[in-house]
JSON list of C-alpha atoms and ligand atoms in Angstrom, two decimals:
[
{"chain": "A", "resi": 12, "resn": "UNK", "atom": "CA", "xyz": [51.36, 136.95, 226.28]},
{"chain": "A", "resi": 13, "resn": "UNK", "atom": "CA", "xyz": [49.41, 133.88, 225.63]},
{"chain": "A", "resi": 14, "resn": "UNK", "atom": "CA", "xyz": [50.64, 131.07, 223.81]},
{"chain": "A", "resi": 15, "resn": "UNK", "atom": "CA", "xyz": [48.80, 129.90, 220.64]},
{"chain": "A", "resi": 16, "resn": "UNK", "atom": "CA", "xyz": [50.62, 126.56, 218.96]},
{"chain": "A", "resi": 17, "resn": "UNK", "atom": "CA", "xyz": [50.40, 126.41, 215.13]},
{"chain": "A", "resi": 18, "resn": "UNK", "atom": "CA", "xyz": [51.02, 122.86, 213.75]},
{"chain": "A", "resi": 19, "resn": "UNK", "atom": "CA", "xyz": [52.25, 122.65, 209.86]},
{"chain": "A", "resi": 20, "resn": "UNK", "atom": "CA", "xyz": [52.89, 118.59, 208.82]},
{"chain": "A", "resi": 21, "resn": "UNK", "atom": "CA", "xyz": [53.11, 117.25, 205.24]},
{"chain": "A", "resi": 22, "resn": "UNK", "atom": "CA", "xyz": [55.17, 115.68, 203.00]},
{"chain": "A", "resi": 23, "resn": "UNK", "atom": "CA", "xyz": [59.19, 116.98, 201.85]},
{"chain": "A", "resi": 24, "resn": "UNK", "atom": "CA", "xyz": [58.64, 119.30, 199.72]},
{"chain": "A", "resi": 25, "resn": "UNK", "atom": "CA", "xyz": [54.83, 120.45, 199.84]},
{"chain": "A", "resi": 26, "resn": "UNK", "atom": "CA", "xyz": [55.67, 124.22, 200.83]},
{"chain": "A", "resi": 27, "resn": "UNK", "atom": "CA", "xyz": [55.39, 124.04, 205.09]},
{"chain": "A", "resi": 28, "resn": "UNK", "atom": "CA", "xyz": [58.85, 125.66, 205.05]},
{"chain": "A", "resi": 29, "resn": "UNK", "atom": "CA", "xyz": [57.35, 128.22, 202.76]},
{"chain": "A", "resi": 30, "resn": "UNK", "atom": "CA", "xyz": [53.89, 128.75, 204.56]},
{"chain": "A", "resi": 31, "resn": "UNK", "atom": "CA", "xyz": [55.41, 128.49, 208.26]},
{"chain": "A", "resi": 32, "resn": "UNK", "atom": "CA", "xyz": [58.50, 131.50, 207.95]},
{"chain": "A", "resi": 33, "resn": "UNK", "atom": "CA", "xyz": [56.14, 134.08, 206.27]},
{"chain": "A", "resi": 34, "resn": "UNK", "atom": "CA", "xyz": [52.49, 133.06, 208.34]},
{"chain": "A", "resi": 35, "resn": "UNK", "atom": "CA", "xyz": [55.99, 133.26, 211.42]},
{"chain": "A", "resi": 36, "resn": "UNK", "atom": "CA", "xyz": [56.14, 136.98, 209.89]},
{"chain": "A", "resi": 37, "resn": "UNK", "atom": "CA", "xyz": [52.75, 137.68, 209.45]},
{"chain": "A", "resi": 38, "resn": "UNK", "atom": "CA", "xyz": [52.03, 137.08, 213.35]},
{"chain": "A", "resi": 39, "resn": "UNK", "atom": "CA", "xyz": [55.50, 137.78, 215.44]},
{"chain": "A", "resi": 40, "resn": "UNK", "atom": "CA", "xyz": [54.97, 133.88, 216.02]},
{"chain": "A", "resi": 41, "resn": "UNK", "atom": "CA", "xyz": [58.84, 131.54, 216.80]},
{"chain": "A", "resi": 42, "resn": "UNK", "atom": "CA", "xyz": [59.26, 129.66, 213.72]},
{"chain": "A", "resi": 43, "resn": "UNK", "atom": "CA", "xyz": [60.68, 125.51, 214.63]},
{"chain": "A", "resi": 44, "resn": "UNK", "atom": "CA", "xyz": [61.43, 123.57, 211.34]},
{"chain": "A", "resi": 45, "resn": "UNK", "atom": "CA", "xyz": [61.70, 120.60, 213.06]},
{"chain": "A", "resi": 46, "resn": "UNK", "atom": "CA", "xyz": [63.04, 118.56, 210.00]},
{"chain": "A", "resi": 47, "resn": "UNK", "atom": "CA", "xyz": [66.03, 120.53, 211.01]},
{"chain": "A", "resi": 48, "resn": "UNK", "atom": "CA", "xyz": [66.21, 118.60, 214.27]},
{"chain": "A", "resi": 49, "resn": "UNK", "atom": "CA", "xyz": [66.23, 115.23, 212.00]},
{"chain": "A", "resi": 50, "resn": "UNK", "atom": "CA", "xyz": [68.84, 116.44, 209.94]},
{"chain": "A", "resi": 51, "resn": "UNK", "atom": "CA", "xyz": [71.45, 117.71, 212.48]},
{"chain": "A", "resi": 52, "resn": "UNK", "atom": "CA", "xyz": [71.17, 113.94, 214.10]},
{"chain": "A", "resi": 53, "resn": "UNK", "atom": "CA", "xyz": [71.42, 112.86, 210.53]},
{"chain": "A", "resi": 54, "resn": "UNK", "atom": "CA", "xyz": [74.55, 114.71, 209.58]},
{"chain": "A", "resi": 55, "resn": "UNK", "atom": "CA", "xyz": [76.35, 113.50, 213.17]},
{"chain": "A", "resi": 56, "resn": "UNK", "atom": "CA", "xyz": [75.64, 109.94, 212.41]},
{"chain": "A", "resi": 57, "resn": "UNK", "atom": "CA", "xyz": [77.24, 110.37, 209.10]},
{"chain": "A", "resi": 58, "resn": "UNK", "atom": "CA", "xyz": [79.98, 111.55, 211.34]},
{"chain": "A", "resi": 59, "resn": "UNK", "atom": "CA", "xyz": [80.45, 108.53, 213.24]},
{"chain": "A", "resi": 60, "resn": "UNK", "atom": "CA", "xyz": [77.78, 108.92, 216.09]},
{"chain": "A", "resi": 61, "resn": "UNK", "atom": "CA", "xyz": [75.56, 107.03, 217.55]},
{"chain": "A", "resi": 62, "resn": "UNK", "atom": "CA", "xyz": [72.15, 108.60, 216.59]},
{"chain": "A", "resi": 63, "resn": "UNK", "atom": "CA", "xyz": [70.45, 108.93, 220.23]},
{"chain": "A", "resi": 64, "resn": "UNK", "atom": "CA", "xyz": [73.23, 110.24, 222.03]},
{"chain": "A", "resi": 65, "resn": "UNK", "atom": "CA", "xyz": [73.39, 112.01, 218.94]},
{"chain": "A", "resi": 66, "resn": "UNK", "atom": "CA", "xyz": [69.02, 113.65, 219.46]},
{"chain": "A", "resi": 67, "resn": "UNK", "atom": "CA", "xyz": [70.38, 114.16, 223.55]},
{"chain": "A", "resi": 68, "resn": "UNK", "atom": "CA", "xyz": [73.27, 116.54, 223.30]},
{"chain": "A", "resi": 69, "resn": "UNK", "atom": "CA", "xyz": [71.93, 118.99, 219.95]},
{"chain": "A", "resi": 70, "resn": "UNK", "atom": "CA", "xyz": [73.17, 122.69, 219.63]},
{"chain": "A", "resi": 71, "resn": "UNK", "atom": "CA", "xyz": [72.42, 125.56, 218.92]},
{"chain": "A", "resi": 72, "resn": "UNK", "atom": "CA", "xyz": [75.27, 125.12, 216.74]},
{"chain": "A", "resi": 73, "resn": "UNK", "atom": "CA", "xyz": [74.58, 121.83, 214.95]},
{"chain": "A", "resi": 74, "resn": "UNK", "atom": "CA", "xyz": [71.45, 123.54, 212.70]},
{"chain": "A", "resi": 75, "resn": "UNK", "atom": "CA", "xyz": [73.55, 126.42, 211.70]},
{"chain": "A", "resi": 76, "resn": "UNK", "atom": "CA", "xyz": [75.54, 124.07, 209.47]},
{"chain": "A", "resi": 77, "resn": "UNK", "atom": "CA", "xyz": [75.40, 124.51, 206.32]},
{"chain": "A", "resi": 78, "resn": "UNK", "atom": "CA", "xyz": [75.19, 121.28, 204.75]},
{"chain": "A", "resi": 79, "resn": "UNK", "atom": "CA", "xyz": [72.21, 119.55, 206.03]},
{"chain": "A", "resi": 80, "resn": "UNK", "atom": "CA", "xyz": [70.03, 120.12, 202.92]},
{"chain": "A", "resi": 81, "resn": "UNK", "atom": "CA", "xyz": [71.62, 117.83, 201.26]},
{"chain": "A", "resi": 82, "resn": "UNK", "atom": "CA", "xyz": [69.89, 114.14, 199.55]},
{"chain": "A", "resi": 83, "resn": "UNK", "atom": "CA", "xyz": [72.47, 112.09, 201.85]},
{"chain": "A", "resi": 84, "resn": "UNK", "atom": "CA", "xyz": [71.16, 114.17, 204.47]},
{"chain": "A", "resi": 85, "resn": "UNK", "atom": "CA", "xyz": [67.45, 114.11, 203.57]},
{"chain": "A", "resi": 86, "resn": "UNK", "atom": "CA", "xyz": [68.22, 110.27, 203.62]},
{"chain": "A", "resi": 87, "resn": "UNK", "atom": "CA", "xyz": [69.69, 110.01, 206.99]},
{"chain": "A", "resi": 88, "resn": "UNK", "atom": "CA", "xyz": [67.74, 112.33, 208.86]},
{"chain": "A", "resi": 89, "resn": "UNK", "atom": "CA", "xyz": [64.19, 109.80, 207.44]},
{"chain": "A", "resi": 90, "resn": "UNK", "atom": "CA", "xyz": [66.43, 107.43, 208.43]},
{"chain": "A", "resi": 91, "resn": "UNK", "atom": "CA", "xyz": [67.03, 107.81, 212.09]},
{"chain": "A", "resi": 92, "resn": "UNK", "atom": "CA", "xyz": [63.41, 109.85, 212.48]},
{"chain": "A", "resi": 93, "resn": "UNK", "atom": "CA", "xyz": [62.19, 106.12, 212.35]},
{"chain": "A", "resi": 94, "resn": "UNK", "atom": "CA", "xyz": [64.19, 105.45, 215.61]},
{"chain": "A", "resi": 95, "resn": "UNK", "atom": "CA", "xyz": [61.84, 105.60, 218.85]},
{"chain": "A", "resi": 96, "resn": "UNK", "atom": "CA", "xyz": [64.93, 107.12, 221.09]},
{"chain": "A", "resi": 97, "resn": "UNK", "atom": "CA", "xyz": [65.70, 109.40, 218.87]},
{"chain": "A", "resi": 98, "resn": "UNK", "atom": "CA", "xyz": [62.21, 111.27, 218.49]},
{"chain": "A", "resi": 99, "resn": "UNK", "atom": "CA", "xyz": [61.92, 111.01, 222.39]},
{"chain": "A", "resi": 100, "resn": "UNK", "atom": "CA", "xyz": [65.36, 112.43, 222.83]},
{"chain": "A", "resi": 101, "resn": "UNK", "atom": "CA", "xyz": [63.80, 114.71, 220.33]},
{"chain": "A", "resi": 102, "resn": "UNK", "atom": "CA", "xyz": [59.78, 115.58, 221.69]},
{"chain": "A", "resi": 103, "resn": "UNK", "atom": "CA", "xyz": [60.68, 117.84, 225.32]},
{"chain": "A", "resi": 104, "resn": "UNK", "atom": "CA", "xyz": [62.63, 120.13, 223.52]},
{"chain": "A", "resi": 105, "resn": "UNK", "atom": "CA", "xyz": [59.52, 120.43, 220.60]},
{"chain": "A", "resi": 106, "resn": "UNK", "atom": "CA", "xyz": [57.26, 121.08, 223.32]},
{"chain": "A", "resi": 107, "resn": "UNK", "atom": "CA", "xyz": [58.25, 123.60, 224.84]},
{"chain": "A", "resi": 108, "resn": "UNK", "atom": "CA", "xyz": [59.12, 125.57, 221.73]},
{"chain": "A", "resi": 109, "resn": "UNK", "atom": "CA", "xyz": [55.14, 125.05, 220.73]},
{"chain": "A", "resi": 110, "resn": "UNK", "atom": "CA", "xyz": [53.91, 126.65, 224.24]},
{"chain": "A", "resi": 111, "resn": "UNK", "atom": "CA", "xyz": [56.30, 129.96, 224.13]},
{"chain": "A", "resi": 112, "resn": "UNK", "atom": "CA", "xyz": [54.63, 133.09, 225.20]},
{"chain": "A", "resi": 113, "resn": "UNK", "atom": "CA", "xyz": [53.81, 134.79, 222.04]},
{"chain": "A", "resi": 114, "resn": "UNK", "atom": "CA", "xyz": [52.83, 132.15, 219.93]},
{"chain": "A", "resi": 115, "resn": "UNK", "atom": "CA", "xyz": [54.71, 128.78, 218.15]},
{"chain": "A", "resi": 116, "resn": "UNK", "atom": "CA", "xyz": [55.02, 127.51, 215.16]},
{"chain": "A", "resi": 117, "resn": "UNK", "atom": "CA", "xyz": [55.84, 124.31, 214.20]},
{"chain": "A", "resi": 118, "resn": "UNK", "atom": "CA", "xyz": [57.44, 122.33, 210.95]},
{"chain": "A", "resi": 119, "resn": "UNK", "atom": "CA", "xyz": [57.28, 118.97, 210.00]},
{"chain": "A", "resi": 120, "resn": "UNK", "atom": "CA", "xyz": [55.36, 115.44, 210.13]},
{"chain": "A", "resi": 121, "resn": "UNK", "atom": "CA", "xyz": [54.44, 114.58, 213.23]},
{"chain": "A", "resi": 122, "resn": "UNK", "atom": "CA", "xyz": [53.33, 118.31, 215.12]},
{"chain": "A", "resi": 123, "resn": "UNK", "atom": "CA", "xyz": [49.75, 118.16, 214.69]},
{"chain": "A", "resi": 124, "resn": "UNK", "atom": "CA", "xyz": [49.43, 114.17, 215.61]},
{"chain": "A", "resi": 125, "resn": "UNK", "atom": "CA", "xyz": [52.01, 113.65, 218.30]},
{"chain": "A", "resi": 126, "resn": "UNK", "atom": "CA", "xyz": [54.28, 116.36, 219.59]},
{"chain": "A", "resi": 127, "resn": "UNK", "atom": "CA", "xyz": [51.29, 119.02, 220.15]},
{"chain": "A", "resi": 128, "resn": "UNK", "atom": "CA", "xyz": [47.89, 116.60, 219.45]},
{"chain": "A", "resi": 129, "resn": "UNK", "atom": "CA", "xyz": [46.62, 120.20, 221.57]},
{"chain": "A", "resi": 130, "resn": "UNK", "atom": "CA", "xyz": [47.46, 123.25, 219.08]},
{"chain": "A", "resi": 131, "resn": "UNK", "atom": "CA", "xyz": [45.64, 125.66, 218.12]},
{"chain": "A", "resi": 132, "resn": "UNK", "atom": "CA", "xyz": [45.43, 125.48, 214.33]},
{"chain": "A", "resi": 133, "resn": "UNK", "atom": "CA", "xyz": [46.65, 122.02, 212.78]},
{"chain": "A", "resi": 134, "resn": "UNK", "atom": "CA", "xyz": [47.12, 122.41, 209.01]},
{"chain": "A", "resi": 135, "resn": "UNK", "atom": "CA", "xyz": [48.63, 119.34, 206.93]},
{"chain": "A", "resi": 136, "resn": "UNK", "atom": "CA", "xyz": [50.15, 121.18, 203.46]},
{"chain": "A", "resi": 137, "resn": "UNK", "atom": "CA", "xyz": [50.41, 118.39, 200.30]},
{"chain": "A", "resi": 138, "resn": "UNK", "atom": "CA", "xyz": [50.97, 118.96, 196.88]},
{"chain": "A", "resi": 139, "resn": "UNK", "atom": "CA", "xyz": [51.34, 115.08, 194.05]},
{"chain": "A", "resi": 140, "resn": "UNK", "atom": "CA", "xyz": [54.50, 113.86, 194.30]},
{"chain": "A", "resi": 141, "resn": "UNK", "atom": "CA", "xyz": [55.28, 115.51, 190.37]},
{"chain": "A", "resi": 142, "resn": "UNK", "atom": "CA", "xyz": [55.67, 119.05, 191.75]},
{"chain": "A", "resi": 143, "resn": "UNK", "atom": "CA", "xyz": [57.02, 118.70, 194.92]},
{"chain": "A", "resi": 144, "resn": "UNK", "atom": "CA", "xyz": [60.00, 116.93, 192.96]},
{"chain": "A", "resi": 145, "resn": "UNK", "atom": "CA", "xyz": [60.17, 119.55, 190.74]},
{"chain": "A", "resi": 146, "resn": "UNK", "atom": "CA", "xyz": [59.96, 122.17, 193.13]},
{"chain": "A", "resi": 147, "resn": "UNK", "atom": "CA", "xyz": [62.67, 120.46, 195.29]},
{"chain": "A", "resi": 148, "resn": "UNK", "atom": "CA", "xyz": [64.63, 119.47, 192.38]},
{"chain": "A", "resi": 149, "resn": "UNK", "atom": "CA", "xyz": [64.51, 123.21, 190.49]},
{"chain": "A", "resi": 150, "resn": "UNK", "atom": "CA", "xyz": [66.12, 123.75, 194.06]},
{"chain": "A", "resi": 151, "resn": "UNK", "atom": "CA", "xyz": [68.84, 122.24, 194.63]},
{"chain": "A", "resi": 152, "resn": "UNK", "atom": "CA", "xyz": [69.60, 123.16, 190.92]},
{"chain": "A", "resi": 153, "resn": "UNK", "atom": "CA", "xyz": [69.38, 126.21, 192.19]},
{"chain": "A", "resi": 154, "resn": "UNK", "atom": "CA", "xyz": [72.36, 125.34, 194.61]},
{"chain": "A", "resi": 155, "resn": "UNK", "atom": "CA", "xyz": [74.83, 123.79, 191.57]},
{"chain": "A", "resi": 156, "resn": "UNK", "atom": "CA", "xyz": [73.85, 120.04, 192.83]},
{"chain": "A", "resi": 157, "resn": "UNK", "atom": "CA", "xyz": [73.91, 117.92, 189.90]},
{"chain": "A", "resi": 158, "resn": "UNK", "atom": "CA", "xyz": [71.43, 115.60, 189.77]},
{"chain": "A", "resi": 159, "resn": "UNK", "atom": "CA", "xyz": [68.07, 114.88, 187.64]},
{"chain": "A", "resi": 160, "resn": "UNK", "atom": "CA", "xyz": [64.87, 115.05, 188.03]},
{"chain": "A", "resi": 161, "resn": "UNK", "atom": "CA", "xyz": [64.10, 111.49, 188.27]},
{"chain": "A", "resi": 162, "resn": "UNK", "atom": "CA", "xyz": [66.27, 111.01, 190.91]},
{"chain": "A", "resi": 163, "resn": "UNK", "atom": "CA", "xyz": [65.12, 113.55, 192.69]},
{"chain": "A", "resi": 164, "resn": "UNK", "atom": "CA", "xyz": [61.81, 112.04, 192.47]},
{"chain": "A", "resi": 165, "resn": "UNK", "atom": "CA", "xyz": [62.35, 108.44, 193.08]},
{"chain": "A", "resi": 166, "resn": "UNK", "atom": "CA", "xyz": [64.71, 110.08, 196.15]},
{"chain": "A", "resi": 167, "resn": "UNK", "atom": "CA", "xyz": [61.57, 111.87, 197.57]},
{"chain": "A", "resi": 168, "resn": "UNK", "atom": "CA", "xyz": [59.07, 108.51, 197.13]},
{"chain": "A", "resi": 169, "resn": "UNK", "atom": "CA", "xyz": [61.21, 106.65, 198.78]},
{"chain": "A", "resi": 170, "resn": "UNK", "atom": "CA", "xyz": [61.33, 109.55, 202.38]},
{"chain": "A", "resi": 171, "resn": "UNK", "atom": "CA", "xyz": [57.85, 109.63, 202.20]},
{"chain": "A", "resi": 172, "resn": "UNK", "atom": "CA", "xyz": [56.63, 105.26, 202.38]},
{"chain": "A", "resi": 173, "resn": "UNK", "atom": "CA", "xyz": [59.82, 105.54, 205.11]},
{"chain": "A", "resi": 174, "resn": "UNK", "atom": "CA", "xyz": [58.10, 108.53, 207.24]},
{"chain": "A", "resi": 175, "resn": "UNK", "atom": "CA", "xyz": [54.52, 107.26, 206.20]},
{"chain": "A", "resi": 176, "resn": "UNK", "atom": "CA", "xyz": [55.24, 103.47, 206.80]},
{"chain": "A", "resi": 177, "resn": "UNK", "atom": "CA", "xyz": [57.26, 103.94, 210.33]},
{"chain": "A", "resi": 178, "resn": "UNK", "atom": "CA", "xyz": [55.39, 102.87, 213.01]},
{"chain": "A", "resi": 179, "resn": "UNK", "atom": "CA", "xyz": [55.96, 105.36, 215.46]},
{"chain": "A", "resi": 180, "resn": "UNK", "atom": "CA", "xyz": [54.65, 108.76, 214.81]},
{"chain": "A", "resi": 181, "resn": "UNK", "atom": "CA", "xyz": [54.66, 107.75, 211.06]},
{"chain": "A", "resi": 182, "resn": "UNK", "atom": "CA", "xyz": [53.40, 111.49, 208.74]},
{"chain": "A", "resi": 183, "resn": "UNK", "atom": "CA", "xyz": [49.66, 110.76, 208.73]},
{"chain": "A", "resi": 184, "resn": "UNK", "atom": "CA", "xyz": [46.82, 114.27, 208.40]},
{"chain": "A", "resi": 185, "resn": "UNK", "atom": "CA", "xyz": [45.69, 115.00, 211.82]},
{"chain": "A", "resi": 186, "resn": "UNK", "atom": "CA", "xyz": [41.92, 114.21, 212.08]},
{"chain": "A", "resi": 187, "resn": "UNK", "atom": "CA", "xyz": [40.92, 118.15, 212.60]},
{"chain": "A", "resi": 188, "resn": "UNK", "atom": "CA", "xyz": [43.43, 120.06, 210.39]},
{"chain": "A", "resi": 189, "resn": "UNK", "atom": "CA", "xyz": [42.74, 121.88, 207.18]},
{"chain": "A", "resi": 190, "resn": "UNK", "atom": "CA", "xyz": [44.72, 120.24, 204.40]},
{"chain": "A", "resi": 191, "resn": "UNK", "atom": "CA", "xyz": [46.13, 122.55, 201.76]},
{"chain": "A", "resi": 192, "resn": "UNK", "atom": "CA", "xyz": [47.02, 120.95, 198.36]},
{"chain": "A", "resi": 193, "resn": "UNK", "atom": "CA", "xyz": [49.37, 123.59, 196.99]},
{"chain": "A", "resi": 194, "resn": "UNK", "atom": "CA", "xyz": [50.07, 121.03, 193.62]},
{"chain": "A", "resi": 195, "resn": "UNK", "atom": "CA", "xyz": [47.82, 124.65, 191.77]},
{"chain": "A", "resi": 196, "resn": "UNK", "atom": "CA", "xyz": [48.02, 127.08, 194.15]},
{"chain": "A", "resi": 197, "resn": "UNK", "atom": "CA", "xyz": [50.60, 130.31, 194.12]},
{"chain": "A", "resi": 198, "resn": "UNK", "atom": "CA", "xyz": [53.10, 130.94, 197.33]},
{"chain": "A", "resi": 199, "resn": "UNK", "atom": "CA", "xyz": [50.85, 133.84, 198.08]},
{"chain": "A", "resi": 200, "resn": "UNK", "atom": "CA", "xyz": [47.56, 131.82, 197.14]},
{"chain": "A", "resi": 201, "resn": "UNK", "atom": "CA", "xyz": [49.21, 129.22, 199.78]},
{"chain": "A", "resi": 202, "resn": "UNK", "atom": "CA", "xyz": [49.52, 131.88, 202.41]},
{"chain": "A", "resi": 203, "resn": "UNK", "atom": "CA", "xyz": [46.86, 133.32, 202.36]},
{"chain": "A", "resi": 204, "resn": "UNK", "atom": "CA", "xyz": [44.74, 130.30, 203.19]},
{"chain": "A", "resi": 205, "resn": "UNK", "atom": "CA", "xyz": [46.84, 129.87, 206.16]},
{"chain": "A", "resi": 206, "resn": "UNK", "atom": "CA", "xyz": [46.37, 133.12, 207.43]},
{"chain": "A", "resi": 207, "resn": "UNK", "atom": "CA", "xyz": [42.78, 133.25, 206.99]},
{"chain": "A", "resi": 208, "resn": "UNK", "atom": "CA", "xyz": [42.53, 129.41, 208.71]},
{"chain": "A", "resi": 209, "resn": "UNK", "atom": "CA", "xyz": [44.82, 131.03, 211.59]},
{"chain": "A", "resi": 210, "resn": "UNK", "atom": "CA", "xyz": [42.76, 133.99, 211.60]},
{"chain": "A", "resi": 211, "resn": "UNK", "atom": "CA", "xyz": [39.35, 132.37, 211.88]},
{"chain": "A", "resi": 212, "resn": "UNK", "atom": "CA", "xyz": [40.91, 130.22, 214.79]},
{"chain": "A", "resi": 213, "resn": "UNK", "atom": "CA", "xyz": [42.37, 133.39, 216.37]},
{"chain": "A", "resi": 214, "resn": "UNK", "atom": "CA", "xyz": [38.85, 135.11, 216.47]},
{"chain": "A", "resi": 215, "resn": "UNK", "atom": "CA", "xyz": [37.06, 132.57, 218.43]},
{"chain": "A", "resi": 216, "resn": "UNK", "atom": "CA", "xyz": [39.70, 131.55, 221.04]},
{"chain": "B", "resi": 14, "resn": "LIG", "atom": "O1", "xyz": [61.37, 118.56, 206.79]},
{"chain": "B", "resi": 14, "resn": "LIG", "atom": "P1", "xyz": [62.62, 118.28, 206.44]},
{"chain": "B", "resi": 14, "resn": "LIG", "atom": "O2", "xyz": [62.41, 117.22, 204.82]},
{"chain": "B", "resi": 14, "resn": "LIG", "atom": "O3", "xyz": [63.88, 118.52, 206.38]},
{"chain": "B", "resi": 14, "resn": "LIG", "atom": "O4", "xyz": [62.60, 116.60, 207.75]},
{"chain": "B", "resi": 14, "resn": "LIG", "atom": "C1", "xyz": [63.52, 115.81, 206.65]},
{"chain": "B", "resi": 14, "resn": "LIG", "atom": "C2", "xyz": [63.51, 114.71, 208.09]},
{"chain": "B", "resi": 14, "resn": "LIG", "atom": "O5", "xyz": [63.42, 114.24, 208.88]},
{"chain": "B", "resi": 14, "resn": "LIG", "atom": "C3", "xyz": [61.83, 113.83, 206.86]},
{"chain": "B", "resi": 14, "resn": "LIG", "atom": "O6", "xyz": [61.96, 113.22, 205.94]},
{"chain": "B", "resi": 14, "resn": "LIG", "atom": "C4", "xyz": [61.36, 113.22, 208.59]},
{"chain": "B", "resi": 14, "resn": "LIG", "atom": "O7", "xyz": [62.01, 111.34, 208.25]},
{"chain": "B", "resi": 14, "resn": "LIG", "atom": "C5", "xyz": [62.33, 113.75, 209.78]},
{"chain": "B", "resi": 14, "resn": "LIG", "atom": "N1", "xyz": [60.85, 114.07, 210.07]},
{"chain": "B", "resi": 14, "resn": "LIG", "atom": "C6", "xyz": [60.34, 113.60, 210.96]},
{"chain": "B", "resi": 14, "resn": "LIG", "atom": "N2", "xyz": [59.06, 114.22, 211.75]},
{"chain": "B", "resi": 14, "resn": "LIG", "atom": "C7", "xyz": [59.01, 115.71, 212.19]},
{"chain": "B", "resi": 14, "resn": "LIG", "atom": "C8", "xyz": [59.97, 116.03, 210.55]},
{"chain": "B", "resi": 14, "resn": "LIG", "atom": "C9", "xyz": [60.79, 115.30, 210.34]},
{"chain": "B", "resi": 14, "resn": "LIG", "atom": "O8", "xyz": [60.67, 112.44, 211.27]},
{"chain": "B", "resi": 14, "resn": "LIG", "atom": "N3", "xyz": [58.65, 116.38, 212.58]}
]
């Protein structure tokens, strides 16, 4: 089986994770949530580690920790993600994963622009600030976390600005990406749009 890479980028809580998992299931591709790599490094830094060293020594166990999705870790992840040394340390693993036999879906911020500019399919998944913050707020509340919608929205805006404003691999739409705005879409419709795009490309390669 040959390699086939689907790159899915976009801002926080736009629906990348849901779409990535559905697409991976549907086509039998492996899935890598690259945000988890930065979250794991951010977590290690909060525990006192050096960021670049932590990025170079990440192990599978680091990605399995149950405490990687908290607002504190989100902020730490975005901070370490602005460090070019951290990004360089994580790049080779992501590129190897992308080209594995049988196909791979990677979701993140710079997959279509920096990690896999040669990806067969590039999607940029987005939604309005308020819609994304509402989804994240409900997810956090569902986990029992005490927070307010305004706090989630402010945190998210700060993180988006940091991710889009950094010098190295900022969040940006690749010139050849298909943009999916999920603001007014059901999950099924958004997944359907992604699946249709992948099928279109698969027929032509
Ligand atoms: O996707 P998620 O919200 O889990 O990502 C956490 C943080 O990791 C992002 O805010 C961003 O700073 C960083 N990240 C990145 N490049 C990626 C994936 C995530 O810089 N490919």
